[in-house]
C-alpha cells in the first residue's frame, strides 16, 4: 500500500477541537520518524479517528495502518490520558512491540468516559494490545468487533478505591 508520513502529527492532534473527525485513508501506511515517542497522543476529548474504508462512500480500501516499525523504547500506538468521548473505528496499529517486553497498541489512562474501540486491528503491539488504567468515575468503555494478534494481552487495572462502571468487551 502507499506510505505516508503523518507530519506534523503532533501539531495536528494537539490542535483538534471536540467534535472533530480525523479520517485516515484506507490502505495507506502511516510511518513515524521517532522510534521512541508514542505514535499518536490524543490531547482533546470528543474526537473520532476513523478509517476511510468505514465511510458510506469509502475512501481507500483496507485499513489505514499506523506503523511503528523500528521501535527502540516502550511506547504506544495511541496514548489517551484523561480524555472522554473518544471513538476509534477501523484502523490498524502495527509493529510497535519492543523485545523482550514493552509497548502497547493503545494506552488509556485516567478518568475516561465514553471510549469506544471498534472494527480495528492491533497486531505486533508488544506486552499489551490494549492497556487500560482508569480513574474514579470512569465509565462506558466499549471494546468490540476488533482483532488482536501477536500481542501479549488485553490488560485492565483498577486500583483499590477506584470506581469504574460499564466496561464492555465483546
Backbone as a printed PyTorch tensor [residue, N CA C, xyz], in Angstrom:
tensor([[[  0.8340,  -1.2060,   0.0000],
         [  0.0000,   0.0000,   0.0000],
         [  0.8700,   1.2580,   0.0000]],

        [[  0.3040,   2.3900,  -0.3730],
         [  1.0610,   3.6360,  -0.3200],
         [  1.5290,   3.9170,   1.1010]],

        [[  2.6150,   4.6760,   1.2340],
         [  3.1350,   5.0360,   2.5500],
         [  3.1000,   6.5480,   2.6910]],

        [[  2.7480,   7.0240,   3.8560],
         [  2.7230,   8.4500,   4.1410],
         [  3.3530,   8.6920,   5.4920]],

        [[  3.8790,   9.8800,   5.6700],
         [  4.3720,  10.2770,   6.9850],
         [  3.3580,  11.2320,   7.5700]],

        [[  2.8380,  10.9010,   8.7240],
         [  1.8640,  11.7390,   9.3880],
         [  2.6390,  12.8730,  10.0550]],

        [[  2.8570,  13.9420,   9.3100],
         [  3.7130,  15.0340,   9.7740],
         [  3.0410,  16.3460,   9.4890]],

        [[  3.0280,  17.3030,  10.3740],
         [  3.4630,  17.1280,  11.7570],
         [  2.3000,  16.6320,  12.6130]],

        [[  2.2660,  15.3220,  12.8590],
         [  1.1370,  14.7250,  13.5690],
         [  0.9580,  15.2930,  14.9610]],

        [[  2.0420,  15.6500,  15.6320],
         [  1.8890,  16.1820,  16.9840],
         [  1.1300,  17.4960,  16.9510]],

        [[  1.3960,  18.3230,  15.9730],
         [  0.6730,  19.5880,  15.8480],
         [ -0.7840,  19.3310,  15.5050]],

        [[ -1.0320,  18.4270,  14.5530],
         [ -2.3880,  18.1140,  14.1400],
         [ -3.2330,  17.6540,  15.3210]],

        [[ -2.7620,  16.6850,  16.0770],
         [ -3.5710,  16.1190,  17.1410],
         [ -3.6670,  17.0330,  18.3580]],

        [[ -2.7980,  18.0050,  18.5010],
         [ -2.8990,  18.9740,  19.5920],
         [ -3.8530,  20.1050,  19.2520]],

        [[ -4.1380,  20.3160,  17.9670],
         [ -4.9660,  21.4470,  17.5700],
         [ -6.4180,  21.0620,  17.3060]],

        [[ -6.7890,  19.8430,  17.6540],
         [ -8.1600,  19.3920,  17.4310],
         [ -9.1240,  20.0250,  18.4190]],

        [[-10.3960,  20.0670,  18.0150],
         [-11.4680,  20.5380,  18.8880],
         [-12.4850,  19.4230,  19.0570]],

        [[-13.2250,  19.4680,  20.1510],
         [-14.2710,  18.4860,  20.3820],
         [-15.2190,  18.4750,  19.1830]],

        [[-15.5590,  17.2710,  18.7360],
         [-16.4340,  17.1100,  17.5820],
         [-15.6910,  16.8390,  16.2880]],

        [[-14.3700,  17.0080,  16.2840],
         [-13.5870,  16.7640,  15.0710],
         [-13.5230,  15.2710,  14.7570]],

        [[-13.5080,  14.9590,  13.4640],
         [-13.3600,  13.5940,  12.9870],
         [-12.1310,  13.5630,  12.0870]],

        [[-11.1760,  12.7040,  12.4260],
         [ -9.9850,  12.5100,  11.6080],
         [-10.2120,  11.2380,  10.8040]],

        [[-10.1830,  11.3470,   9.4800],
         [-10.3520,  10.1900,   8.6110],
         [ -9.0090,   9.9090,   7.9450]],

        [[ -8.4960,   8.7090,   8.1780],
         [ -7.2430,   8.2680,   7.5680],
         [ -7.5980,   7.3700,   6.3860]],

        [[ -7.0330,   7.6540,   5.2290],
         [ -7.3740,   6.9140,   4.0190],
         [ -7.0500,   5.4350,   4.1610]],

        [[ -8.0180,   4.5970,   3.8310],
         [ -7.8240,   3.1540,   3.8710],
         [ -6.7350,   2.7210,   2.9130]],

        [[ -5.9060,   1.7790,   3.3330],
         [ -4.8490,   1.2490,   2.5010],
         [ -3.5490,   2.0300,   2.5570]],

        [[ -3.5040,   3.1080,   3.3270],
         [ -2.2830,   3.9050,   3.4630],
         [ -1.5810,   3.5030,   4.7540]],

        [[ -0.2650,   3.3600,   4.7010],
         [  0.5350,   3.0540,   5.8770],
         [  1.2030,   4.3340,   6.3480]],

        [[  0.9260,   4.7310,   7.5900],
         [  1.4860,   5.9470,   8.1740],
         [  2.7130,   5.5580,   8.9900]],

        [[  3.8440,   6.1610,   8.6950],
         [  5.0810,   5.8880,   9.4120],
         [  5.4560,   7.1060,  10.2500]],

        [[  6.3610,   6.8970,  11.1880],
         [  6.7060,   7.9360,  12.1490],
         [  8.2130,   8.0320,  12.2660]],

        [[  8.7120,   9.2680,  12.3490],
         [ 10.1620,   9.4620,  12.3600],
         [ 10.7950,   9.0650,  13.6910]],

        [[ 10.0850,   9.2670,  14.8090],
         [ 10.6260,   8.8940,  16.1140],
         [ 10.4500,   7.4020,  16.3490]],

        [[ 11.4470,   6.7700,  16.9520],
         [ 11.3290,   5.3540,  17.3140],
         [ 11.0480,   5.1830,  18.8040]],

        [[ 10.8760,   6.3140,  19.5240],
         [ 10.6760,   6.2470,  20.9720],
         [  9.3700,   6.9000,  21.4280]],

        [[  8.8420,   7.8720,  20.7050],
         [  7.6100,   8.5530,  21.1140],
         [  6.3970,   7.6920,  20.7990]],

        [[  5.3030,   7.9020,  21.5770],
         [  4.0400,   7.2720,  21.2200],
         [  3.6890,   7.7300,  19.8130]],

        [[  3.0450,   6.8680,  19.0140],
         [  2.7460,   7.2480,  17.6400],
         [  1.8060,   8.4560,  17.6110]],

        [[  0.6800,   8.3610,  18.3190],
         [ -0.2600,   9.4820,  18.3880],
         [ -0.7270,   9.6390,  19.8280]],

        [[ -0.6340,  10.8660,  20.3500],
         [ -1.1860,  11.2030,  21.6530],
         [ -2.4380,  12.0310,  21.4160]],

        [[ -3.5490,  11.5510,  21.9350],
         [ -4.8060,  12.2720,  21.7690],
         [ -4.9480,  13.2320,  22.9430]],

        [[ -4.9350,  14.5210,  22.6390],
         [ -4.9550,  15.5490,  23.6720],
         [ -6.2690,  16.2630,  23.8260]],

        [[ -7.3080,  15.8410,  23.0960],
         [ -8.5930,  16.5260,  23.1170],
         [ -9.7110,  15.5130,  23.3010]],

        [[-10.6670,  15.8230,  24.1410],
         [-11.8530,  14.9790,  24.2770],
         [-12.8010,  15.2300,  23.1120]],

        [[-13.6550,  14.2450,  22.8340],
         [-14.7290,  14.4320,  21.8640],
         [-14.3190,  14.2890,  20.4190]],

        [[-13.3350,  13.4120,  20.1300],
         [-12.9190,  13.2460,  18.7340],
         [-13.1030,  11.8050,  18.2810]],

        [[-13.1200,  11.6340,  16.9620],
         [-13.1910,  10.3180,  16.3370],
         [-12.0130,  10.1790,  15.3840]],

        [[-11.3560,   9.0250,  15.4270],
         [-10.3440,   8.6720,  14.4320],
         [-10.9030,   7.4740,  13.6930]],

        [[-11.0310,   7.6170,  12.3820],
         [-11.7380,   6.6260,  11.5970],
         [-10.9840,   6.2900,  10.3290]],

        [[-11.0630,   5.0230,   9.9470],
         [-10.5060,   4.5880,   8.6710],
         [-11.4370,   4.9750,   7.5400]],

        [[-10.8770,   5.4600,   6.4440],
         [-11.6710,   5.8950,   5.3050],
         [-12.5320,   4.8090,   4.6940]],

        [[-12.1160,   3.5500,   4.8540],
         [-12.8990,   2.4310,   4.3300],
         [-14.2170,   2.2810,   5.0800]],

        [[-14.3810,   2.9340,   6.2290],
         [-15.5960,   2.8330,   7.0430],
         [-16.6570,   3.8540,   6.6340]],

        [[-16.3220,   4.7880,   5.7490],
         [-17.2690,   5.8080,   5.3180],
         [-18.3610,   5.2080,   4.4390]],

        [[-19.5180,   5.8680,   4.3720],
         [-20.5970,   5.4220,   3.4990],
         [-20.1250,   5.2990,   2.0560]],

        [[-19.3360,   6.2540,   1.5990],
         [-18.6400,   6.1810,   0.3080],
         [-17.1660,   6.0100,   0.6500]],

        [[-16.6580,   4.7690,   0.6360],
         [-15.3050,   4.5080,   1.1320],
         [-14.2220,   5.3670,   0.4740]],

        [[-13.2430,   5.7310,   1.3040],
         [-12.0650,   6.4580,   0.8410],
         [-10.8790,   5.5130,   1.0480]],

        [[-10.4840,   4.8340,  -0.0170],
         [ -9.4300,   3.8360,   0.0740],
         [-10.0100,   2.4740,   0.4210]],

        [[ -9.1380,   1.4650,   0.3740],
         [ -9.5580,   0.1060,   0.7080],
         [ -8.6180,  -0.4650,   1.7580]],

        [[ -9.1450,  -1.3000,   2.6060],
         [ -8.3500,  -1.8670,   3.6910],
         [ -8.1700,  -0.8510,   4.8080]],

        [[ -7.4770,  -1.2930,   5.8320],
         [ -7.2430,  -0.4460,   6.9930],
         [ -6.1580,   0.5870,   6.7280]],

        [[ -6.3100,   1.8170,   7.2520],
         [ -5.1380,   2.6760,   7.3520],
         [ -4.2720,   2.0880,   8.4710]],

        [[ -2.9540,   2.0640,   8.2670],
         [ -2.0590,   1.3970,   9.2170],
         [ -1.1530,   2.4250,   9.8870]],

        [[ -1.1810,   2.4550,  11.2240],
         [ -0.2150,   3.2370,  11.9980],
         [  0.9320,   2.2800,  12.2830]],

        [[  2.0640,   2.4820,  11.6180],
         [  3.1710,   1.5260,  11.6270],
         [  4.3120,   2.0360,  12.4960]],

        [[  4.6150,   1.2920,  13.5480],
         [  5.6740,   1.6670,  14.4740],
         [  6.9760,   0.9210,  14.2510]],

        [[  7.2110,   0.4320,  13.0570],
         [  8.4340,  -0.3110,  12.7510],
         [  9.6630,   0.4760,  13.1970]],

        [[ 10.5880,  -0.2150,  13.8450],
         [ 11.8160,   0.4200,  14.3030],
         [ 11.7640,   0.8710,  15.7520]],

        [[ 10.7100,   0.4800,  16.4860],
         [ 10.5680,   0.8570,  17.8870],
         [ 11.8290,   0.5140,  18.6790]],

        [[ 12.3490,   1.4940,  19.4350],
         [ 13.5470,   1.2660,  20.2470],
         [ 13.3050,   1.5190,  21.7310]],

        [[ 12.0640,   1.8680,  22.1080],
         [ 11.7020,   2.0910,  23.5100],
         [ 10.2370,   1.7130,  23.6880]],

        [[  9.8410,   1.4730,  24.9170],
         [  8.4480,   1.1580,  25.1890],
         [  7.5870,   2.3720,  24.8310]],

        [[  6.5470,   2.1460,  24.0200],
         [  5.6650,   3.2320,  23.6050],
         [  4.3070,   2.6780,  23.2210]],

        [[  3.3960,   3.5670,  22.8370],
         [  2.0450,   3.1690,  22.4650],
         [  1.7310,   3.6140,  21.0440]],

        [[  0.8260,   2.8930,  20.4100],
         [  0.3090,   3.3230,  19.1190],
         [ -0.5610,   4.5520,  19.3010]],

        [[ -1.5230,   4.4680,  20.2130],
         [ -2.3480,   5.6150,  20.6170],
         [ -2.2320,   5.7550,  22.1190]],

        [[ -1.9960,   6.9750,  22.5950],
         [ -1.9280,   7.2440,  24.0270],
         [ -3.0250,   8.2480,  24.3610]],

        [[ -3.8700,   7.8830,  25.3240],
         [ -5.0050,   8.7150,  25.7090],
         [ -5.0120,   8.7900,  27.2310]],

        [[ -4.9500,  10.0000,  27.7810],
         [ -4.9460,  10.1620,  29.2330],
         [ -5.9890,  11.1950,  29.6520]],

        [[ -6.9820,  10.7330,  30.4130],
         [ -7.9740,  11.6390,  30.9730],
         [ -8.8750,  12.2990,  29.9510]],

        [[ -9.1180,  11.6560,  28.8410],
         [ -9.9850,  12.2130,  27.7910],
         [-11.2530,  11.3740,  27.6970]],

        [[-12.3220,  11.9870,  27.2170],
         [-13.6080,  11.3100,  27.1130],
         [-14.2160,  11.5410,  25.7370]],

        [[-15.2390,  10.7390,  25.4490],
         [-15.9470,  10.8300,  24.1770],
         [-14.9940,  10.6430,  22.9960]],

        [[-14.2390,   9.5470,  23.0520],
         [-13.2710,   9.2060,  22.0100],
         [-13.7540,   7.9350,  21.3070]],

        [[-13.7780,   7.9710,  19.9730],
         [-14.1240,   6.7980,  19.1840],
         [-12.9750,   6.5000,  18.2200]],

        [[-12.5530,   5.2490,  18.2180],
         [-11.5420,   4.7600,  17.2860],
         [-12.2460,   3.6840,  16.4570]],

        [[-12.3260,   3.8710,  15.1420],
         [-13.1170,   2.9840,  14.2910],
         [-12.3650,   2.6360,  13.0060]],

        [[-11.9470,   1.3810,  12.8850],
         [-11.4350,   0.8790,  11.6240],
         [-10.0120,   1.2780,  11.2860]],

        [[ -9.1010,   1.2100,  12.2670],
         [ -7.6930,   1.4630,  11.9870],
         [ -6.8840,   0.2200,  12.3650]],

        [[ -5.6590,   0.1650,  11.8810],
         [ -4.7510,  -0.9150,  12.2630],
         [ -3.5220,  -0.2940,  12.8990]],

        [[ -3.1810,  -0.7750,  14.0910],
         [ -1.9480,  -0.3640,  14.7650],
         [ -1.0170,  -1.5640,  14.6850]],

        [[  0.1750,  -1.3310,  14.1430],
         [  1.0360,  -2.4450,  13.7790],
         [  2.4910,  -2.2030,  14.1690]],

        [[  3.1060,  -3.2380,  14.6850],
         [  4.5530,  -3.3430,  14.8370],
         [  5.1760,  -2.2880,  15.7430]],

        [[  4.6460,  -2.1660,  16.9540],
         [  5.2910,  -1.2970,  17.9310],
         [  5.8070,  -2.0920,  19.1190]],

        [[  5.9570,  -3.3990,  18.9180],
         [  6.4500,  -4.2260,  20.0160],
         [  7.9380,  -3.9810,  20.2470]],

        [[  8.3140,  -4.0350,  21.4970],
         [  9.7120,  -3.8930,  21.8880],
         [ 10.1130,  -5.1970,  22.5530]],

        [[ 11.1130,  -5.8290,  22.0460],
         [ 11.5480,  -7.1090,  22.5930],
         [ 12.6270,  -6.8670,  23.6430]],

        [[ 12.5980,  -7.5250,  24.7850],
         [ 11.7150,  -8.6250,  25.1260],
         [ 10.3820,  -8.1820,  25.7370]],

        [[ 10.2330,  -6.9210,  26.1310],
         [  8.9450,  -6.5110,  26.6840],
         [  8.7470,  -5.0200,  26.4480]],

        [[  7.5370,  -4.6010,  26.6270],
         [  7.2100,  -3.1910,  26.4990],
         [  6.2400,  -2.9340,  25.3660]],

        [[  5.7140,  -1.7490,  25.3410],
         [  4.8170,  -1.2280,  24.3290],
         [  3.3840,  -1.7300,  24.4740]],

        [[  2.4770,  -0.9160,  23.9440],
         [  1.0480,  -1.2120,  23.9460],
         [  0.4490,  -0.6560,  22.6650]],

        [[ -0.5270,  -1.3560,  22.1320],
         [ -1.2410,  -0.8360,  20.9720],
         [ -1.9380,   0.4610,  21.3230]],

        [[ -2.7180,   0.4190,  22.4070],
         [ -3.4160,   1.6050,  22.9100],
         [ -3.2510,   1.6510,  24.4160]],

        [[ -2.8550,   2.8200,  24.9500],
         [ -2.8080,   3.0640,  26.3900],
         [ -3.8860,   4.0700,  26.7150]],

        [[ -4.7790,   3.6830,  27.6190],
         [ -5.9030,   4.5180,  28.0350],
         [ -5.8140,   4.6800,  29.5450]],

        [[ -5.5460,   5.9020,  30.0190],
         [ -5.3430,   6.1420,  31.4490],
         [ -6.2060,   7.2840,  31.9510]],

        [[ -6.3810,   7.3240,  33.2690],
         [ -7.0870,   8.4230,  33.9290],
         [ -8.5890,   8.2790,  33.8180]],

        [[ -9.2940,   9.3160,  34.2520],
         [-10.7550,   9.3090,  34.2220],
         [-11.1970,   9.4030,  32.7660]],

        [[-11.8860,   8.3660,  32.3280],
         [-12.3200,   8.2640,  30.9390],
         [-13.7840,   7.8590,  30.9040]],

        [[-14.5860,   8.5960,  30.1530],
         [-15.9700,   8.2040,  29.9260],
         [-16.2260,   8.1900,  28.4290]],

        [[-17.0650,   7.2660,  28.0170],
         [-17.4610,   7.1590,  26.6180],
         [-16.2730,   6.9760,  25.6760]],

        [[-15.5630,   5.8760,  25.8620],
         [-14.4780,   5.4800,  24.9540],
         [-14.9470,   4.2550,  24.2000]],

        [[-14.7670,   4.2550,  22.8750],
         [-15.1640,   3.1060,  22.0670],
         [-14.0670,   2.7740,  21.0640]],

        [[-13.6340,   1.5170,  21.0860],
         [-12.6900,   0.9750,  20.1130],
         [-13.4220,  -0.1130,  19.3570]],

        [[-13.5610,   0.0740,  18.0250],
         [-14.3380,  -0.8920,  17.2510],
         [-13.7500,  -1.0840,  15.8580]],

        [[-14.0080,  -2.2640,  15.3060],
         [-13.6640,  -2.5770,  13.9200],
         [-12.1930,  -2.3430,  13.5950]],

        [[-11.3270,  -2.5400,  14.5620],
         [ -9.9070,  -2.2430,  14.3880],
         [ -9.0560,  -3.4920,  14.5670]],

        [[ -7.7950,  -3.3870,  14.1520],
         [ -6.8330,  -4.4730,  14.2820],
         [ -5.6050,  -3.9670,  15.0160]],

        [[ -5.1540,  -4.6990,  16.0170],
         [ -3.9130,  -4.3980,  16.7170],
         [ -3.0260,  -5.6240,  16.5780]],

        [[ -1.8770,  -5.4560,  15.9140],
         [ -1.0280,  -6.5840,  15.5580],
         [  0.4250,  -6.2580,  15.8850]],

        [[  1.1120,  -7.1860,  16.5580],
         [  2.5060,  -6.9850,  16.9700],
         [  2.6400,  -5.6970,  17.7920]],

        [[  1.8490,  -5.6190,  18.8690],
         [  1.8400,  -4.3970,  19.6830],
         [  2.4960,  -4.5650,  21.0440]],

        [[  3.2580,  -5.6070,  21.2390],
         [  4.0280,  -5.7520,  22.4660],
         [  3.2820,  -6.4430,  23.5820]],

        [[  3.6200,  -6.0660,  24.8240],
         [  3.0450,  -6.7130,  26.0000],
         [  1.5220,  -6.6160,  26.0490]],

        [[  0.9930,  -5.4470,  25.7320],
         [ -0.4410,  -5.2170,  25.8150],
         [ -0.9820,  -4.7460,  24.4770]],

        [[ -1.9670,  -5.4460,  23.9500],
         [ -2.6440,  -4.8990,  22.7820],
         [ -3.4200,  -3.6620,  23.2200]],

        [[ -4.0170,  -3.7450,  24.3850],
         [ -4.7700,  -2.6260,  24.9560],
         [ -4.4650,  -2.5860,  26.4440]],

        [[ -4.0300,  -1.4360,  26.9470],
         [ -3.7170,  -1.2650,  28.3670],
         [ -4.6060,  -0.1580,  28.9170]],

        [[ -5.4270,  -0.5160,  29.9110],
         [ -6.3750,   0.4350,  30.4840],
         [ -6.0900,   0.5810,  31.9770]],

        [[ -5.8930,   1.8030,  32.4300],
         [ -5.7290,   2.1230,  33.8460],
         [ -6.6490,   3.2870,  34.1680]],

        [[ -7.8650,   2.9780,  34.5930],
         [ -8.8890,   4.0130,  34.7560],
         [ -8.7880,   4.7360,  36.0920]],

        [[ -9.4380,   5.8900,  36.1470],
         [ -9.5470,   6.6640,  37.3730],
         [-10.9850,   6.6490,  37.8620]],

        [[-11.2170,   7.0570,  39.1050],
         [-12.5600,   7.0690,  39.6790],
         [-13.5020,   7.9040,  38.8250]],

        [[-14.6470,   7.3110,  38.5040],
         [-15.6360,   7.9880,  37.6790],
         [-15.5830,   7.5640,  36.2200]],

        [[-14.6320,   6.7150,  35.8810],
         [-14.5670,   6.2280,  34.5010],
         [-15.7720,   5.3410,  34.2280]],

        [[-16.3150,   5.4590,  33.0170],
         [-17.4680,   4.6280,  32.6760],
         [-17.6670,   4.5730,  31.1700]],

        [[-18.4360,   3.6040,  30.7700],
         [-18.8490,   3.3890,  29.3890],
         [-17.6340,   3.2320,  28.4790]],

        [[-16.8880,   2.1750,  28.7230],
         [-15.7180,   1.8240,  27.9170],
         [-16.1030,   0.5920,  27.1080]],

        [[-16.1820,   0.7550,  25.7920],
         [-16.6380,  -0.3050,  24.9040],
         [-15.5060,  -0.7570,  23.9880]],

        [[-15.2320,  -2.0560,  23.9900],
         [-14.2090,  -2.6550,  23.1400],
         [-14.9130,  -3.7700,  22.3780]],

        [[-15.1450,  -3.5990,  21.0690],
         [-15.9050,  -4.6300,  20.3500],
         [-15.5420,  -4.7090,  18.8700]],

        [[-15.7420,  -5.9150,  18.3290],
         [-15.5430,  -6.1960,  16.9070],
         [-14.1450,  -5.8280,  16.4290]],

        [[-13.1420,  -6.1630,  17.2500],
         [-11.7400,  -5.9120,  16.9310],
         [-11.0080,  -7.2260,  16.7480]],

        [[ -9.7960,  -7.1350,  16.1910],
         [ -8.9400,  -8.2970,  16.0130],
         [ -7.5920,  -7.9840,  16.6510]],

        [[ -7.2010,  -8.7850,  17.6320],
         [ -5.9240,  -8.6240,  18.3130],
         [ -5.0640,  -9.8400,  17.9850]],

        [[ -3.8280,  -9.6130,  17.5200],
         [ -2.9700, -10.7560,  17.1970],
         [ -1.5120, -10.4340,  17.5070]],

        [[ -0.7480, -11.4880,  17.7790],
         [  0.6890, -11.3730,  18.0320],
         [  1.0060, -10.3390,  19.1140]],

        [[  0.1860, -10.3110,  20.1530],
         [  0.3680,  -9.3850,  21.2690],
         [  0.2110, -10.1540,  22.5680]],

        [[  0.7320,  -9.5920,  23.6500],
         [  0.6930, -10.2750,  24.9310],
         [ -0.6880, -10.4460,  25.5170]],

        [[ -1.4430,  -9.3520,  25.6790],
         [ -2.7120,  -9.4480,  26.3970],
         [ -3.4940,  -8.1430,  26.2860]],

        [[ -4.7540,  -8.2290,  26.6590],
         [ -5.5680,  -7.0560,  26.9000],
         [ -5.5380,  -6.8860,  28.4130]],

        [[ -5.0800,  -5.7490,  28.8970],
         [ -4.7940,  -5.5790,  30.3210],
         [ -5.5600,  -4.3840,  30.8620]],

        [[ -6.3460,  -4.6160,  31.9280],
         [ -7.0650,  -3.5260,  32.5890],
         [ -6.7840,  -3.6080,  34.0650]],

        [[ -6.3430,  -2.4920,  34.6380],
         [ -6.1090,  -2.4520,  36.0770],
         [ -6.9970,  -1.3900,  36.7030]],

        [[ -7.6060,  -1.7570,  37.8240],
         [ -8.4150,  -0.8200,  38.5940],
         [ -7.8890,  -0.8900,  40.0230]],

        [[ -7.2410,   0.1840,  40.4710],
         [ -6.6370,   0.2030,  41.8020],
         [ -7.6910,   0.2150,  42.8980]],

        [[ -7.2780,  -0.1710,  44.1240],
         [ -8.1630,  -0.1140,  45.2860],
         [ -8.7360,   1.2880,  45.4190]],

        [[-10.0290,   1.3660,  45.6840],
         [-10.6810,   2.6490,  45.8900],
         [-11.0970,   3.3500,  44.6060]],

        [[-10.7920,   2.7790,  43.4620],
         [-11.1610,   3.3660,  42.1670],
         [-12.4770,   2.7330,  41.7230]],

        [[-13.4100,   3.5610,  41.2720],
         [-14.6890,   3.0730,  40.7850],
         [-14.7510,   3.2520,  39.2750]],

        [[-14.9620,   2.1460,  38.5760],
         [-15.1160,   2.1560,  37.1250],
         [-16.3830,   1.3890,  36.7950]],

        [[-17.2140,   1.9450,  35.9280],
         [-18.5270,   1.3670,  35.6570],
         [-18.7210,   1.1550,  34.1490]],

        [[-19.4600,   0.1360,  33.8070],
         [-19.8830,  -0.1470,  32.4370],
         [-18.7060,  -0.3300,  31.4710]],

        [[-17.9240,  -1.3640,  31.7190],
         [-16.8700,  -1.7700,  30.8060],
         [-17.3740,  -2.9810,  30.0520]],

        [[-17.4100,  -2.8870,  28.7190],
         [-17.9170,  -3.9760,  27.8980],
         [-16.8710,  -4.3850,  26.8770]],

        [[-16.4910,  -5.6520,  26.9280],
         [-15.5210,  -6.1910,  25.9810],
         [-16.1960,  -7.3880,  25.3090]],

        [[-16.4210,  -7.2640,  24.0230],
         [-17.1050,  -8.3490,  23.3130],
         [-16.7330,  -8.3560,  21.8510]]])
